[in-house]
XYZ file of C-alpha atoms in Angstrom:
239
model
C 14.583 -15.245 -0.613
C 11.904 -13.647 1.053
C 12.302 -11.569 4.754
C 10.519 -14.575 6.648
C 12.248 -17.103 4.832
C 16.066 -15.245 5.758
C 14.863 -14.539 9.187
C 13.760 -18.349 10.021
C 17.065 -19.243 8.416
C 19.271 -17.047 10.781
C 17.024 -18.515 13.884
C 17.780 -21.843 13.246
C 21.404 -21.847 13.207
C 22.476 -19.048 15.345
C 22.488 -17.672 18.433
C 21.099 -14.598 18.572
C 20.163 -12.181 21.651
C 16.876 -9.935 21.695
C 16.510 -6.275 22.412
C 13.133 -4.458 23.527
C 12.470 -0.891 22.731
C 9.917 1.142 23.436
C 6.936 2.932 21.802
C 8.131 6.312 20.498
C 11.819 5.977 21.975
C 14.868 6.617 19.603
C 17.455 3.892 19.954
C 21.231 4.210 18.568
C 22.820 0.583 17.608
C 26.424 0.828 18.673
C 28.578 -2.236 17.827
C 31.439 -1.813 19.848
C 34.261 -4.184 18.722
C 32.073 -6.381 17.002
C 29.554 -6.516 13.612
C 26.475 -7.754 13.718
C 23.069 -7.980 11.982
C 20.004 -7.520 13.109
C 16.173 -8.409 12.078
C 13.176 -7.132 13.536
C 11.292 -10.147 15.010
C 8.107 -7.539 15.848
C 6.873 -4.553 15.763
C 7.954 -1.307 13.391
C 10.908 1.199 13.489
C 12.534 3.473 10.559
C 15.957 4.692 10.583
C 17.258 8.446 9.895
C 20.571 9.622 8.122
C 22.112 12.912 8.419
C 21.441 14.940 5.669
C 24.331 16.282 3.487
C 24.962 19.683 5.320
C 25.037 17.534 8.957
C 21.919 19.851 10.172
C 18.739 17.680 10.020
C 17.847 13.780 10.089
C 16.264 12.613 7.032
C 13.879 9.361 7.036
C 15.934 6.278 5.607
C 14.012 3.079 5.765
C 11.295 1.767 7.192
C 11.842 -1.407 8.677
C 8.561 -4.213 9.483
C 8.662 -8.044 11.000
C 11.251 -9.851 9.414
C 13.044 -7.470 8.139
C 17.076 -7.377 7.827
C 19.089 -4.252 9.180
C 21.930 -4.101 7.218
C 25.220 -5.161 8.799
C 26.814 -2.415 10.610
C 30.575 -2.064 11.563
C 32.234 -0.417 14.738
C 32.421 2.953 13.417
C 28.907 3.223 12.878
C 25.626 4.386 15.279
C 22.293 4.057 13.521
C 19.132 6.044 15.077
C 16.128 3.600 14.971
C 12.545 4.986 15.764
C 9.813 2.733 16.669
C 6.869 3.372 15.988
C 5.407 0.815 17.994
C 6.707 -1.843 20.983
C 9.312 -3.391 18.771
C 11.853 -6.766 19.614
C 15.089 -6.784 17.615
C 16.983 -9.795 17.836
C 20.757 -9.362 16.599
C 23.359 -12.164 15.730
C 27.460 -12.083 14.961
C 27.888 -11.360 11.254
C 31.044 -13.518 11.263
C 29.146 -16.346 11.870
C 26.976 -15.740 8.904
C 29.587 -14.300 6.670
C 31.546 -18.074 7.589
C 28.266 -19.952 6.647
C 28.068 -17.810 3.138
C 31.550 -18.480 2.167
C 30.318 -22.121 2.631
C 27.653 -22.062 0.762
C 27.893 -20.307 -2.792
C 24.013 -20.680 -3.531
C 23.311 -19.124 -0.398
C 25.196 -16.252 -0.819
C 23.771 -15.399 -4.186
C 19.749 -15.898 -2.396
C 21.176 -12.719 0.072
C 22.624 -11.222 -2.720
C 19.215 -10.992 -4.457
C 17.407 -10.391 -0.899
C 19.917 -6.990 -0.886
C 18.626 -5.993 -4.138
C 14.751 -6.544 -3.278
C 15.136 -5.244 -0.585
C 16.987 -2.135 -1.858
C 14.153 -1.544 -5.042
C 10.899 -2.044 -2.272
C 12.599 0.807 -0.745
C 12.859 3.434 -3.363
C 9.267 2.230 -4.289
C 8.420 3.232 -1.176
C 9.469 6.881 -1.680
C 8.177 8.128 -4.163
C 6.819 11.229 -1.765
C 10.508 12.117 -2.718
C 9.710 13.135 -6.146
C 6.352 15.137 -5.395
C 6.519 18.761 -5.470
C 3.744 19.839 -3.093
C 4.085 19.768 0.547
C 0.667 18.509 0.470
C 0.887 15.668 -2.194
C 4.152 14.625 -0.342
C 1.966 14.298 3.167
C -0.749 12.866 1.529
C 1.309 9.505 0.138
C 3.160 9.193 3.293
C -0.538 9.142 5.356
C -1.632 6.995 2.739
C 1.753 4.833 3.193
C 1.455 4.646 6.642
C -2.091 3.731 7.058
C -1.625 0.257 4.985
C 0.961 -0.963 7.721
C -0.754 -3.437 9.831
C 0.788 -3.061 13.112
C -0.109 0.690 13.083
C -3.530 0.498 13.208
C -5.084 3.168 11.351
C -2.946 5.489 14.401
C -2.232 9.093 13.358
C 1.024 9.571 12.646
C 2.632 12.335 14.926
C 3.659 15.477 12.731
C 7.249 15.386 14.023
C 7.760 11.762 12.158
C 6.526 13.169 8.766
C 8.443 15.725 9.354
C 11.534 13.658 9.559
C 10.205 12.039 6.340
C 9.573 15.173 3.973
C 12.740 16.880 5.657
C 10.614 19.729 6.882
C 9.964 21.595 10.595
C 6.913 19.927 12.024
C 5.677 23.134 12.279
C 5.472 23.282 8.872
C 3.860 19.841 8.513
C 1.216 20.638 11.089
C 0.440 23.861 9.262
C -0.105 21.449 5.725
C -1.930 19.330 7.274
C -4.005 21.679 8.824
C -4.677 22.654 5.585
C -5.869 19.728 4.335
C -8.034 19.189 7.026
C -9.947 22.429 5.983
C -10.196 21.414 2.401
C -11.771 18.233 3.416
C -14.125 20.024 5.506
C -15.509 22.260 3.372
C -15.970 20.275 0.345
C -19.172 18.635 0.429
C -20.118 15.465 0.205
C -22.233 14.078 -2.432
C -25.394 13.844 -2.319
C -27.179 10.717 -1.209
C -30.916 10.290 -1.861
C -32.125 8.925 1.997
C -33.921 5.359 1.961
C -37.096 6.301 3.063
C -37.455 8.720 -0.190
C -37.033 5.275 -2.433
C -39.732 3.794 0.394
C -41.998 6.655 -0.193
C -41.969 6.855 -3.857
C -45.538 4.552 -5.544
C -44.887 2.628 -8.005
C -46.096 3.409 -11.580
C -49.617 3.112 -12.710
C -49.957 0.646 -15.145
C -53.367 -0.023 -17.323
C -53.925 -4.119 -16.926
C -57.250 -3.499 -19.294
C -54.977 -1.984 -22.467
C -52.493 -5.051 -21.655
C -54.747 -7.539 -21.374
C -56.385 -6.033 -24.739
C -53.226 -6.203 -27.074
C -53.020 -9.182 -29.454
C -50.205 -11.290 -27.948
C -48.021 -11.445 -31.388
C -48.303 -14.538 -33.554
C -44.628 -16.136 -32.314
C -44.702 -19.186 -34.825
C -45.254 -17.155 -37.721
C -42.725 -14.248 -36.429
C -39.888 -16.942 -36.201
C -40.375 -17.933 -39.530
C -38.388 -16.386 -42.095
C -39.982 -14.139 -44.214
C -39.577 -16.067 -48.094
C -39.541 -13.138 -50.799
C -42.091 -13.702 -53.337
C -42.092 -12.277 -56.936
C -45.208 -9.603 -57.427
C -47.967 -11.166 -59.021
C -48.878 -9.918 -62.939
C -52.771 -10.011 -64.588
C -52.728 -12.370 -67.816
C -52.757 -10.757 -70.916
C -56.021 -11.894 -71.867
C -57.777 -10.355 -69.034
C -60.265 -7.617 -69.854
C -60.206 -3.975 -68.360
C -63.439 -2.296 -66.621
């Protein structure tokens, strides 16, 4: 079961109640008293997690149209960022748990959504596993940039930062860096138009053309028939 396919489902038989948030505003989910789960009708966000110490906020997921934020209980506040103007649209989880208990099949379709879900996300952070600062900045750029609703927008250095668990001092000093680097290496070169314009064509002798035999193309697509050397006769006289 695909995100748009889930999210269509939960719109047609609940519900739900919409939330609008802001362009570069962090927004904690509290659930009070009751659980529900969300889905981001549009726009872009990504969640953080405290890291193990409790000091910083570490990037957890990034979350695009469609998508499912997992169910959350009364205990717990999740951080969303957006990225860009963003709708969330939230229904009661007790009224889907009630409709999966009725329907086996449908459970085991979220079940497998979970685990999609779950493996696009680790693919998605593989920056994780990159030594260098600079390779790490790099794939998230490059991750970034094939989002649709983003635009081709520079990312602001305190979101990568939050990403590659760093001070965004740090990242602006990387990608600073990288900056240089592609300033100073140069760029191939390109031979200009005009020089392919400019260039006469070669000189070619029509008289030495018009001179050669054309070849003989019936007798060169006949095979060539081996033929046995020819001997004098024995009676034959010398000079």
């Amino acid at each position: 079961m695909t995100d748009s396919l889930l999210a269509s489902w939960a719109k047609d038989r609940f519900a739900g109640e919409d939330f609008h948030c802001k362009k570069g505003r962090v927004y904690v989910i509290s659930c009070g008293t009751r659980t529900y789960t969300w889905f981001v009708k549009e726009g872009v966000l990504f969640t953080t997690a405290q890291s193990e110490r409790g000091e910083d906020e570490l990037a957890n997921t990034i979350w695009q149209k469609d998508c499912m934020i997992h169910s959350l209980d009364e205990d717990t506040m999740l951080p969303l960022h957006a990225l860009t103007d963003c709708v969330l649209v939230r229904y009661p989880s007790e009224e889907i748990n009630r409709q999966l208990k009725e329907d086996p099949e449908l459970g085991w379709l979220l079940a497998e959504h979970y685990h999609d879900q779950f493996t696009s996300t680790l693919a998605k952070y593989k920056h994780a596993a990159l030594d260098a600062s600079e390779d790490q900045l790099e794939y998230l750029e490059d991750l970034f940039s094939q989002i649709d609703e983003l635009e081709g927008e520079r990312i602001s250095d305190a979101t990568l930062a939050t990403f590659m668990g760093m001070h965004r001092v740090s990242v602006s000093r990387v990608r600073k860096k990288l900056d240089e680097q592609k300033t100073s290496t140069p760029p191939p070169a390109v031979r200009p138009i005009d020089s392919y314009a400019a260039t006469p064509p070669p000189q070619v002798d029509k008289l030495r053309i018009l001179a050669e035999e054309p070849p003989d193309i019936e007798r060169s697509a006949q095979p060539e028939i081996a033929r046995p050397a020819c001997r004098e006769p024995r009676h034959a006289g010398r000079i």
